[in-house]
DNA sequence: TTGGTAAGTTGACGGTGTCAACCAGAGGCG
DNA sequence: CGCCTCTGGTTGACACCGTCAACTTACCAA
């Protein structure tokens, strides 16, 4: 028999998803439990298992949806912008999304997500956003400079992503509650980050000797190969 | 009566800490439980509560230790380096630590840590590393340029930290298992990041009109004030 | 000696994920 | 029509978990 709830027919699956979202909003990602969503849906504790193999699978789907929303947002906002500077538009869109949907954003970059390799759909949705940025970069005249090859572009894309991610992570961290910053400081932090991205793309590629100097230092100091997974020493 | 274990006297506290570390190594941060620690120490499930108010408190202490180790490492490596380029030395030290102790590093930047504001000791240890970088930056001639004021330095410090953090997060992410990259690509990713940091510090500060252009766009698009904590819409 | 406190103990409660077994209904099919 | 199988729900059990409460011991200070 079905539960008493309004969840008609066999759409319990959808109901679980949206109830999961509501639960995360209220209790955080750690507070999500299959039993809780079942209870809140007025359904037996095992019912969700008919639609999701495990808690992780449910979570993976919620996260995948968040990523999908993110990609759509990025795409739409960047496209619709009449700005010359398409990269600036994308950066702004990124930041706008993260500040408008901090929970969703946090969810996407939580470190306790289900293993990516076991949830290919989630992974695929996540990669979409990265591709959008890379495409955007490819469209700029930056990409047509003779000193920029594919690998360089890829590395710079990563850097840019990292910069914006770091910025919004800081801006939406709960440190902001205990140590709030002024609206003005916030704005200049954002503008500064975006400007510095411009600096990176505008500046010429590091010179050969400079790269060699750094690479040497890297080879000197950075361990190569397998990593050790222990917390001691 | 005491447990049978070798944990003599009242050093159960220390024993808990190191057993917690061992547990995290084996079962991940999610797998840490006070009961497990107690069991592995041959002690009753409530014994750890005499030394740690809750699971979170135990975890906070482990994390605080990790941060302390990190700060010490940064300091030592940077100091001992005979390089002219002190910033490069610090960047390398950062990366070296993260690659040598990926678990410890992940632990420090896990998103499921105890609330920072409720664990001041942990917070304080965490801030130490940031201060080290800022100090390092202050020592450079960069800091003495007329166009660099305190706020600018602070913002650039944040950017640099973000860049290095993003780099090592990618390098130690488990995506590396499923999509491994060549030793050479790894090395150039590292060198590239460090070089781009140089680009940032070397380049001149963004011009006034450029900043104004960006700031305007920011004001246009970025929501101000309170954020909404919901996952819908 | 006495009394109080710190550091252990056992026990209980409510919560979790998940396996197993059962059951009702719907649809295909001989 | 009758049967049979599959889907989506059910209850029940198990082994965990964090944490509160109450009890016991050992020691140390007055």
Short mmCIF file of C-alpha atoms (C1' of nucleotides) in Angstrom, two decimals:
data_model
loop_
_atom_site.label_atom_id
_atom_site.label_comp_id
_atom_site.label_asym_id
_atom_site.label_seq_id
_atom_site.Cartn_x
_atom_site.Cartn_y
_atom_site.Cartn_z
CA UNK A 1 0.00 0.00 0.00
CA UNK A 2 1.02 3.55 -0.53
CA UNK A 3 1.64 6.08 2.21
CA UNK A 4 -1.07 8.55 3.13
CA UNK A 5 0.89 11.40 1.65
CA UNK A 6 0.09 13.41 -1.38
CA UNK A 7 2.83 11.63 -3.27
CA UNK A 8 0.58 10.11 -5.80
CA UNK A 9 1.42 7.10 -7.85
CA UNK A 10 4.99 6.10 -8.25
CA UNK A 11 6.61 9.47 -8.00
CA UNK A 12 8.03 8.66 -4.62
CA UNK A 13 11.38 8.92 -6.26
CA UNK A 14 10.93 12.60 -7.04
CA UNK A 15 9.44 13.17 -3.63
CA UNK A 16 12.53 11.68 -2.03
CA UNK A 17 14.76 13.99 -4.00
CA UNK A 18 12.97 17.13 -3.03
CA UNK A 19 12.55 16.02 0.55
CA UNK A 20 16.28 15.31 0.63
CA UNK A 21 16.89 18.87 -0.47
CA UNK A 22 14.63 20.20 2.22
CA UNK A 23 16.40 18.05 4.78
CA UNK A 24 19.81 19.27 3.74
CA UNK A 25 18.62 22.83 3.96
CA UNK A 26 17.51 22.26 7.50
CA UNK A 27 20.06 19.85 8.91
CA UNK A 28 23.01 20.13 6.62
CA UNK A 29 24.56 17.51 4.47
CA UNK A 30 25.50 15.41 7.47
CA UNK A 31 21.94 15.48 8.62
CA UNK A 32 20.61 13.78 5.55
CA UNK A 33 19.35 10.31 6.28
CA UNK A 34 17.16 7.99 4.31
CA UNK A 35 15.07 7.20 7.35
CA UNK A 36 14.42 10.86 7.93
CA UNK A 37 13.19 11.55 4.43
CA UNK A 38 11.07 8.43 4.62
CA UNK A 39 9.59 9.56 7.91
CA UNK A 40 8.91 13.05 6.61
CA UNK A 41 7.22 11.55 3.60
CA UNK A 42 5.05 9.39 5.79
CA UNK A 43 6.41 6.25 4.31
CA UNK A 44 8.21 3.23 5.71
CA UNK A 45 11.91 3.48 6.37
CA UNK A 46 12.73 1.06 3.59
CA UNK A 47 10.63 2.62 0.88
CA UNK A 48 13.37 4.93 -0.40
CA UNK A 49 15.61 1.94 -0.91
CA UNK A 50 13.36 0.85 -3.74
CA UNK A 51 14.53 3.93 -5.62
CA UNK A 52 18.01 4.60 -4.29
CA UNK A 53 20.53 1.91 -3.61
CA UNK A 54 21.94 3.76 -0.64
CA UNK A 55 22.14 7.07 1.07
CA UNK A 56 25.14 7.89 -1.09
CA UNK A 57 23.18 7.30 -4.25
CA UNK A 58 20.46 9.65 -3.18
CA UNK A 59 23.01 12.27 -2.27
CA UNK A 60 24.86 11.83 -5.53
CA UNK A 61 21.69 12.58 -7.40
CA UNK A 62 21.00 15.74 -5.44
CA UNK A 63 24.52 16.90 -6.09
CA UNK A 64 24.29 16.06 -9.76
CA UNK A 65 21.18 18.22 -9.98
CA UNK A 66 22.99 21.07 -8.31
CA UNK A 67 25.81 20.82 -10.81
CA UNK A 68 23.34 20.78 -13.64
CA UNK A 69 21.68 23.92 -12.32
CA UNK A 70 25.06 25.52 -12.02
CA UNK A 71 26.01 24.77 -15.59
CA UNK A 72 22.69 26.06 -16.90
CA UNK A 73 23.07 29.23 -14.89
CA UNK A 74 26.59 29.83 -16.11
CA UNK A 75 25.61 29.24 -19.66
CA UNK A 76 22.53 31.40 -19.62
CA UNK A 77 24.07 34.34 -17.80
CA UNK A 78 27.18 34.31 -19.91
CA UNK A 79 25.27 34.05 -23.14
CA UNK A 80 22.72 36.70 -22.31
CA UNK A 81 25.33 39.17 -21.27
CA UNK A 82 25.89 41.88 -23.82
CA UNK A 83 29.33 42.50 -22.45
CA UNK A 84 32.30 42.52 -24.69
CA UNK A 85 34.25 40.81 -22.01
CA UNK A 86 32.86 37.33 -22.05
CA UNK A 87 35.27 36.05 -19.45
CA UNK A 88 34.27 38.76 -17.03
CA UNK A 89 30.66 37.81 -17.60
CA UNK A 90 31.39 34.23 -16.81
CA UNK A 91 33.35 35.09 -13.71
CA UNK A 92 30.49 37.23 -12.51
CA UNK A 93 28.00 34.51 -13.26
CA UNK A 94 30.07 32.07 -11.25
CA UNK A 95 30.23 34.37 -8.29
CA UNK A 96 26.61 35.34 -8.59
CA UNK A 97 25.53 31.73 -8.47
CA UNK A 98 27.67 30.90 -5.50
CA UNK A 99 26.42 33.90 -3.53
CA UNK A 100 22.82 33.37 -4.47
CA UNK A 101 22.88 29.66 -3.75
CA UNK A 102 25.55 29.18 -1.14
CA UNK A 103 24.12 25.93 0.09
CA UNK A 104 23.97 24.46 -3.36
CA UNK A 105 27.48 25.62 -3.98
CA UNK A 106 28.78 24.20 -0.74
CA UNK A 107 27.07 20.97 -1.56
CA UNK A 108 28.83 20.74 -4.89
CA UNK A 109 32.22 21.18 -3.34
CA UNK A 110 31.72 19.32 -0.14
CA UNK A 111 34.55 16.96 0.68
CA UNK A 112 32.23 14.23 1.89
CA UNK A 113 30.55 13.54 -1.39
CA UNK A 114 30.07 10.05 -2.69
CA UNK A 115 33.10 8.79 -4.54
CA UNK A 116 33.06 10.44 -7.94
CA UNK A 117 34.20 7.37 -9.77
CA UNK A 118 31.22 5.41 -8.53
CA UNK A 119 28.69 7.99 -9.63
CA UNK A 120 29.45 8.75 -13.25
CA UNK A 121 26.35 10.83 -13.81
CA UNK A 122 27.32 13.18 -11.03
CA UNK A 123 30.83 13.37 -12.39
CA UNK A 124 29.63 14.16 -15.86
CA UNK A 125 27.41 17.00 -14.70
CA UNK A 126 30.32 18.38 -12.71
CA UNK A 127 32.60 18.40 -15.70
CA UNK A 128 30.16 20.39 -17.75
CA UNK A 129 30.87 23.59 -15.88
CA UNK A 130 34.57 23.20 -16.35
CA UNK A 131 34.11 22.71 -20.05
CA UNK A 132 32.05 25.86 -20.24
CA UNK A 133 34.90 27.85 -18.81
CA UNK A 134 37.42 26.25 -21.09
CA UNK A 135 35.25 26.98 -24.10
CA UNK A 136 34.86 30.54 -23.01
CA UNK A 137 38.59 30.87 -22.71
CA UNK A 138 39.07 29.34 -26.14
CA UNK A 139 36.87 32.02 -27.62
CA UNK A 140 39.00 34.86 -26.36
CA UNK A 141 41.76 36.41 -28.36
CA UNK A 142 44.00 35.20 -25.54
CA UNK A 143 43.64 31.72 -26.98
CA UNK A 144 44.91 32.82 -30.34
CA UNK A 145 48.17 34.19 -29.14
CA UNK A 146 51.13 32.29 -30.51
CA UNK A 147 52.54 31.63 -27.05
CA UNK A 148 49.37 29.92 -25.83
CA UNK A 149 49.00 26.27 -26.62
CA UNK A 150 46.37 23.79 -25.51
CA UNK A 151 48.21 22.76 -22.37
CA UNK A 152 48.78 26.33 -21.35
CA UNK A 153 45.16 27.16 -21.84
CA UNK A 154 44.14 24.18 -19.78
CA UNK A 155 46.41 25.20 -16.95
CA UNK A 156 45.22 28.77 -17.00
CA UNK A 157 41.61 27.61 -17.03
CA UNK A 158 42.32 25.64 -13.93
CA UNK A 159 43.96 28.62 -12.27
CA UNK A 160 41.02 30.86 -13.01
CA UNK A 161 38.58 28.34 -11.71
CA UNK A 162 40.65 27.99 -8.60
CA UNK A 163 40.76 31.71 -8.01
CA UNK A 164 37.05 32.19 -8.32
CA UNK A 165 36.31 29.12 -6.27
CA UNK A 166 38.61 30.25 -3.51
CA UNK A 167 37.02 33.66 -3.49
CA UNK A 168 33.45 32.50 -3.16
CA UNK A 169 34.41 29.81 -0.69
CA UNK A 170 35.82 32.49 1.54
CA UNK A 171 32.85 34.78 0.97
CA UNK A 172 30.32 32.12 1.84
CA UNK A 173 32.27 30.44 4.61
CA UNK A 174 30.77 30.62 8.02
CA UNK A 175 33.79 32.60 9.07
CA UNK A 176 31.80 35.44 7.57
CA UNK A 177 29.33 35.13 10.41
CA UNK A 178 31.92 35.48 13.13
CA UNK A 179 34.18 37.89 11.27
CA UNK A 180 31.96 39.81 8.91
CA UNK A 181 33.52 42.14 6.40
CA UNK A 182 32.15 45.35 5.06
CA UNK A 183 30.13 45.44 1.91
CA UNK A 184 32.84 47.55 0.42
CA UNK A 185 35.60 45.09 1.30
CA UNK A 186 33.53 42.35 -0.19
CA UNK A 187 33.09 44.20 -3.39
CA UNK A 188 36.73 44.99 -3.73
CA UNK A 189 37.73 41.43 -2.98
CA UNK A 190 35.57 40.35 -5.87
CA UNK A 191 36.76 43.06 -8.20
CA UNK A 192 40.35 42.40 -7.24
CA UNK A 193 40.10 38.73 -8.01
CA UNK A 194 38.54 39.41 -11.38
CA UNK A 195 41.13 42.05 -12.15
CA UNK A 196 43.95 39.72 -11.26
CA UNK A 197 42.55 37.12 -13.57
CA UNK A 198 42.89 39.77 -16.22
CA UNK A 199 46.46 40.30 -15.13
CA UNK A 200 47.19 36.64 -15.64
CA UNK A 201 45.66 36.43 -19.07
CA UNK A 202 46.97 39.77 -20.15
CA UNK A 203 50.51 39.27 -19.02
CA UNK A 204 52.90 37.42 -21.23
CA UNK A 205 53.67 33.82 -20.59
CA UNK A 206 56.50 33.29 -18.12
CA UNK A 207 59.86 33.43 -19.82
CA UNK A 208 61.82 30.31 -20.56
CA UNK A 209 64.61 30.94 -18.05
CA UNK A 210 62.10 31.84 -15.39
CA UNK A 211 60.23 28.60 -15.96
CA UNK A 212 63.47 26.69 -15.87
CA UNK A 213 64.45 28.26 -12.59
CA UNK A 214 61.14 27.29 -11.05
CA UNK A 215 61.01 23.84 -12.56
CA UNK A 216 64.38 23.07 -11.16
CA UNK A 217 63.29 24.06 -7.72
CA UNK A 218 60.21 21.91 -8.14
CA UNK A 219 62.24 18.86 -9.16
CA UNK A 220 64.46 19.47 -6.18
CA UNK A 221 61.78 19.55 -3.61
CA UNK A 222 58.57 17.99 -4.67
CA UNK A 223 58.14 14.28 -4.05
CA UNK A 224 57.32 12.28 -7.11
CA UNK A 225 55.21 9.22 -7.57
CA UNK A 226 53.08 7.40 -5.05
CA UNK A 227 51.85 9.24 -2.05
CA UNK A 228 51.72 7.94 1.46
CA UNK A 229 48.37 7.83 3.12
CA UNK A 230 49.24 8.24 6.72
CA UNK A 231 48.65 11.01 9.16
CA UNK A 232 51.69 10.42 11.28
CA UNK A 233 55.16 11.84 10.75
CA UNK B 1 39.76 -0.15 36.89
CA UNK B 2 41.93 0.60 33.93
CA UNK B 3 41.85 -1.21 30.63
CA UNK B 4 44.25 -4.03 29.99
CA UNK B 5 46.12 -2.08 27.36
CA UNK B 6 49.57 -0.69 27.54
CA UNK B 7 48.16 2.77 28.01
CA UNK B 8 49.65 3.31 31.38
CA UNK B 9 48.35 5.74 33.90
CA UNK B 10 46.30 8.63 32.75
CA UNK B 11 47.67 9.03 29.26
CA UNK B 12 44.51 7.66 27.75
CA UNK B 13 44.01 11.07 26.31
CA UNK B 14 47.13 10.85 24.19
CA UNK B 15 46.28 7.31 23.27
CA UNK B 16 42.89 8.43 22.03
CA UNK B 17 44.45 11.06 19.84
CA UNK B 18 46.86 8.71 18.16
CA UNK B 19 44.28 6.00 17.84
CA UNK B 20 41.98 8.54 16.23
CA UNK B 21 44.66 9.30 13.71
CA UNK B 22 45.11 5.65 12.95
CA UNK B 23 41.37 5.27 12.56
CA UNK B 24 41.12 8.18 10.16
CA UNK B 25 43.96 6.74 8.13
CA UNK B 26 42.09 3.49 7.80
CA UNK B 27 38.45 4.51 7.60
CA UNK B 28 38.52 8.15 6.63
CA UNK B 29 37.25 11.09 8.53
CA UNK B 30 33.69 9.83 8.39
CA UNK B 31 34.80 6.56 9.89
CA UNK B 32 36.05 8.12 13.06
CA UNK B 33 33.93 7.20 16.05
CA UNK B 34 34.56 7.44 19.73
CA UNK B 35 33.32 3.93 20.28
CA UNK B 36 35.73 2.55 17.75
CA UNK B 37 38.63 4.35 19.32
CA UNK B 38 37.62 3.05 22.72
CA UNK B 39 37.24 -0.49 21.44
CA UNK B 40 40.61 -0.45 19.74
CA UNK B 41 42.16 0.79 22.94
CA UNK B 42 40.53 -1.99 24.91
CA UNK B 43 38.61 0.41 27.01
CA UNK B 44 34.94 1.00 27.68
CA UNK B 45 32.94 2.99 25.18
CA UNK B 46 32.52 5.87 27.58
CA UNK B 47 36.11 6.22 28.64
CA UNK B 48 37.07 8.70 25.91
CA UNK B 49 34.28 10.99 27.07
CA UNK B 50 36.29 11.65 30.20
CA UNK B 51 38.83 13.39 28.00
CA UNK B 52 36.83 14.69 25.06
CA UNK B 53 33.44 16.25 25.39
CA UNK B 54 32.30 14.82 22.10
CA UNK B 55 33.41 13.28 18.87
CA UNK B 56 33.74 16.78 17.44
CA UNK B 57 36.11 17.82 20.18
CA UNK B 58 38.37 14.88 19.55
CA UNK B 59 38.36 15.61 15.86
CA UNK B 60 39.02 19.28 16.40
CA UNK B 61 42.12 18.40 18.34
CA UNK B 62 43.44 16.10 15.65
CA UNK B 63 42.89 18.80 13.09
CA UNK B 64 44.52 21.42 15.26
CA UNK B 65 47.59 19.21 15.50
CA UNK B 66 47.65 18.84 11.74
CA UNK B 67 47.54 22.60 11.31
CA UNK B 68 50.31 23.00 13.84
CA UNK B 69 52.47 20.52 11.96
CA UNK B 70 51.74 22.38 8.78
CA UNK B 71 52.78 25.73 10.19
CA UNK B 72 55.97 24.27 11.60
CA UNK B 73 56.79 22.65 8.30
CA UNK B 74 56.18 25.85 6.36
CA UNK B 75 58.25 27.86 8.73
CA UNK B 76 61.17 25.48 8.86
CA UNK B 77 61.35 24.81 5.14
CA UNK B 78 61.04 28.44 4.24
CA UNK B 79 63.59 29.56 6.76
CA UNK B 80 66.14 26.90 5.94
CA UNK B 81 65.97 27.59 2.26
CA UNK B 82 68.94 29.51 0.99
CA UNK B 83 66.95 30.74 -1.94
CA UNK B 84 66.75 34.38 -2.75
CA UNK B 85 63.16 33.92 -3.65
CA UNK B 86 61.52 33.45 -0.31
CA UNK B 87 58.03 33.34 -1.74
CA UNK B 88 58.97 30.56 -4.09
CA UNK B 89 60.41 28.67 -1.16
CA UNK B 90 57.20 29.03 0.74
CA UNK B 91 55.09 27.97 -2.19
CA UNK B 92 57.22 24.92 -2.63
CA UNK B 93 57.04 24.13 1.04
CA UNK B 94 53.27 24.36 0.90
CA UNK B 95 53.08 22.02 -2.05
CA UNK B 96 55.63 19.68 -0.60
CA UNK B 97 53.67 19.33 2.59
CA UNK B 98 50.40 18.69 0.83
CA UNK B 99 51.91 16.04 -1.42
CA UNK B 100 53.83 14.37 1.35
CA UNK B 101 50.91 14.35 3.75
CA UNK B 102 47.82 14.32 1.59
CA UNK B 103 45.63 12.86 4.28
CA UNK B 104 46.66 15.45 6.78
CA UNK B 105 46.09 18.13 4.22
CA UNK B 106 42.68 16.84 3.25
CA UNK B 107 41.80 16.69 6.90
CA UNK B 108 42.68 20.34 7.38
CA UNK B 109 40.48 21.44 4.56
CA UNK B 110 37.65 19.01 4.97
CA UNK B 111 34.24 20.62 4.78
CA UNK B 112 32.86 18.55 7.63
CA UNK B 113 35.09 19.87 10.32
CA UNK B 114 33.73 20.94 13.67
CA UNK B 115 32.46 24.49 13.64
CA UNK B 116 35.51 26.74 13.78
CA UNK B 117 33.93 29.23 16.09
CA UNK B 118 33.37 26.57 18.71
CA UNK B 119 36.93 25.34 18.67
CA UNK B 120 39.12 28.39 19.08
CA UNK B 121 42.31 26.43 19.50
CA UNK B 122 41.85 24.76 16.15
CA UNK B 123 41.04 28.09 14.59
CA UNK B 124 44.10 29.72 16.01
CA UNK B 125 46.41 27.00 14.72
CA UNK B 126 44.80 27.33 11.32
CA UNK B 127 45.37 31.05 11.18
CA UNK B 128 49.05 30.66 11.91
CA UNK B 129 49.79 29.35 8.44
CA UNK B 130 47.99 32.23 6.83
CA UNK B 131 49.97 34.69 8.89
CA UNK B 132 53.18 33.03 7.82
CA UNK B 133 52.33 33.67 4.21
CA UNK B 134 51.32 37.22 4.86
CA UNK B 135 54.55 37.88 6.72
CA UNK B 136 56.51 36.37 3.92
CA UNK B 137 54.76 38.62 1.47
CA UNK B 138 55.42 41.65 3.65
CA UNK B 139 59.10 40.91 3.52
CA UNK B 140 59.29 41.06 -0.25
CA UNK B 141 60.11 44.19 -2.14
CA UNK B 142 56.65 43.78 -3.61
CA UNK B 143 55.28 45.02 -0.31
CA UNK B 144 57.29 48.18 -0.50
CA UNK B 145 55.97 49.34 -3.81
CA UNK B 146 54.02 52.56 -3.53
CA UNK B 147 50.96 51.06 -5.19
CA UNK B 148 50.65 48.26 -2.65
CA UNK B 149 48.83 49.05 0.53
CA UNK B 150 47.81 46.76 3.38
CA UNK B 151 44.46 45.85 1.88
CA UNK B 152 46.01 45.05 -1.48
CA UNK B 153 48.60 42.85 0.16
CA UNK B 154 45.94 41.04 2.09
CA UNK B 155 43.94 40.39 -1.04
CA UNK B 156 46.95 39.17 -2.94
CA UNK B 157 47.92 36.92 -0.08
CA UNK B 158 44.51 35.36 -0.26
CA UNK B 159 44.80 34.87 -3.99
CA UNK B 160 48.14 33.17 -3.70
CA UNK B 161 46.90 30.89 -0.99
CA UNK B 162 43.92 30.05 -3.11
CA UNK B 163 46.04 29.24 -6.12
CA UNK B 164 48.32 26.91 -4.26
CA UNK B 165 45.47 25.31 -2.41
CA UNK B 166 43.57 24.68 -5.61
CA UNK B 167 46.61 23.18 -7.20
CA UNK B 168 47.37 20.68 -4.49
CA UNK B 169 43.71 19.87 -4.02
CA UNK B 170 43.58 18.85 -7.65
CA UNK B 171 46.88 16.99 -7.43
CA UNK B 172 45.82 14.99 -4.39
CA UNK B 173 42.20 14.50 -5.34
CA UNK B 174 41.12 10.97 -5.97
CA UNK B 175 40.41 12.00 -9.53
CA UNK B 176 44.13 11.40 -9.90
CA UNK B 177 43.52 7.71 -9.40
CA UNK B 178 40.99 7.42 -12.14
CA UNK B 179 42.54 9.99 -14.45
CA UNK B 180 46.24 9.97 -13.69
CA UNK B 181 48.47 12.54 -15.31
CA UNK B 182 52.04 12.20 -16.36
CA UNK B 183 54.85 13.12 -14.07
CA UNK B 184 55.77 15.77 -16.54
CA UNK B 185 52.30 17.30 -16.65
CA UNK B 186 52.28 17.34 -12.91
CA UNK B 187 55.54 19.13 -12.75
CA UNK B 188 54.51 21.75 -15.24
CA UNK B 189 51.21 22.32 -13.49
CA UNK B 190 53.14 23.10 -10.35
CA UNK B 191 55.69 25.28 -12.09
CA UNK B 192 52.99 27.06 -14.00
CA UNK B 193 51.07 27.92 -10.86
CA UNK B 194 54.16 29.25 -9.17
CA UNK B 195 55.12 31.22 -12.24
CA UNK B 196 51.67 32.76 -12.48
CA UNK B 197 51.93 33.84 -8.88
CA UNK B 198 55.03 35.65 -9.98
CA UNK B 199 53.05 37.20 -12.80
CA UNK B 200 50.52 38.51 -10.33
CA UNK B 201 53.03 40.01 -7.97
CA UNK B 202 55.25 41.26 -10.72
CA UNK B 203 52.56 42.90 -12.77
CA UNK B 204 51.41 46.34 -11.90
CA UNK B 205 48.25 46.84 -9.96
CA UNK B 206 45.14 47.00 -12.11
CA UNK B 207 44.55 50.49 -13.41
CA UNK B 208 41.93 52.74 -11.95
CA UNK B 209 39.59 52.73 -14.95
CA UNK B 210 39.94 48.97 -15.27
CA UNK B 211 38.99 48.54 -11.64
CA UNK B 212 36.08 50.88 -12.08
CA UNK B 213 34.84 48.96 -15.07
CA UNK B 214 34.92 45.73 -13.13
CA UNK B 215 33.49 47.16 -9.93
CA UNK B 216 30.56 48.51 -11.82
CA UNK B 217 29.83 45.13 -13.28
CA UNK B 218 30.11 43.64 -9.82
CA UNK B 219 27.65 46.11 -8.34
CA UNK B 220 25.33 45.37 -11.19
CA UNK B 221 25.24 41.69 -10.77
CA UNK B 222 26.35 40.50 -7.41
CA UNK B 223 23.72 40.22 -4.70
CA UNK B 224 24.48 42.16 -1.59
CA UNK B 225 23.68 41.46 2.02
CA UNK B 226 22.05 38.45 3.53
CA UNK B 227 22.18 35.18 1.72
CA UNK B 228 19.42 32.68 1.38
CA UNK B 229 20.03 29.23 2.67
CA UNK B 230 17.88 27.15 0.47
CA UNK B 231 18.65 24.62 -2.18
CA UNK B 232 15.60 25.18 -4.28
CA UNK B 233 15.17 27.71 -7.06
"C1'" DT C 1 39.95 9.07 58.70
"C1'" DT C 2 37.08 11.10 55.73
"C1'" DG C 3 35.37 13.05 51.92
"C1'" DG C 4 35.54 14.67 47.32
"C1'" DT C 5 37.00 14.41 42.69
"C1'" DA C 6 38.91 12.29 38.47
"C1'" DA C 7 38.76 8.41 35.63
"C1'" DG C 8 36.99 4.47 34.75
"C1'" DT C 9 32.70 1.13 34.42
"C1'" DT C 10 27.85 -0.71 32.68
"C1'" DG C 11 23.38 0.32 30.94
"C1'" DA C 12 20.00 2.54 28.40
"C1'" DC C 13 17.78 5.45 24.64
"C1'" DG C 14 17.06 6.95 20.21
"C1'" DG C 15 19.18 7.46 15.99
"C1'" DT C 16 21.56 5.53 11.75
"C1'" DG C 17 22.33 2.23 7.26
"C1'" DT C 18 21.13 -1.86 5.43
"C1'" DC C 19 19.86 -6.98 4.87
"C1'" DA C 20 16.00 -10.23 4.78
"C1'" DA C 21 11.51 -11.66 4.40
"C1'" DC C 22 6.98 -10.81 3.38
"C1'" DC C 23 2.85 -8.90 0.85
"C1'" DA C 24 -0.26 -6.45 -2.38
"C1'" DG C 25 -1.31 -5.20 -6.67
"C1'" DA C 26 -0.66 -4.78 -11.84
"C1'" DG C 27 0.42 -6.55 -16.19
"C1'" DG C 28 1.47 -10.15 -19.48
"C1'" DC C 29 0.05 -14.46 -21.14
"C1'" DG C 30 -1.46 -19.24 -21.81
"C1'" DC D 1 -10.23 -16.52 -16.49
"C1'" DG D 2 -6.31 -18.02 -13.75
"C1'" DC D 3 -1.65 -17.89 -12.93
"C1'" DC D 4 2.94 -15.90 -12.39
"C1'" DT D 5 6.26 -12.66 -12.06
"C1'" DC D 6 7.92 -8.14 -11.17
"C1'" DT D 7 7.56 -3.64 -8.81
"C1'" DG D 8 7.06 -1.03 -4.94
"C1'" DG D 9 5.78 -1.00 -0.82
"C1'" DT D 10 5.69 -3.26 4.24
"C1'" DT D 11 7.71 -4.97 9.02
"C1'" DG D 12 11.49 -6.76 11.50
"C1'" DA D 13 16.06 -7.44 12.79
"C1'" DC D 14 21.10 -6.39 13.36
"C1'" DA D 15 25.04 -3.84 14.23
"C1'" DC D 16 26.60 0.28 14.58
"C1'" DC D 17 26.66 5.23 16.33
"C1'" DG D 18 26.64 9.51 20.03
"C1'" DT D 19 25.49 10.60 24.38
"C1'" DC D 20 23.07 10.85 29.06
"C1'" DA D 21 22.88 8.71 33.62
"C1'" DA D 22 24.29 6.18 37.34
"C1'" DC D 23 27.61 3.45 39.55
"C1'" DT D 24 32.50 2.17 41.25
"C1'" DT D 25 37.30 2.92 42.31
"C1'" DA D 26 41.47 5.04 43.40
"C1'" DC D 27 43.75 8.64 44.98
"C1'" DC D 28 44.72 12.91 47.28
"C1'" DA D 29 43.97 16.62 50.37
"C1'" DA D 30 42.15 18.23 54.66
#
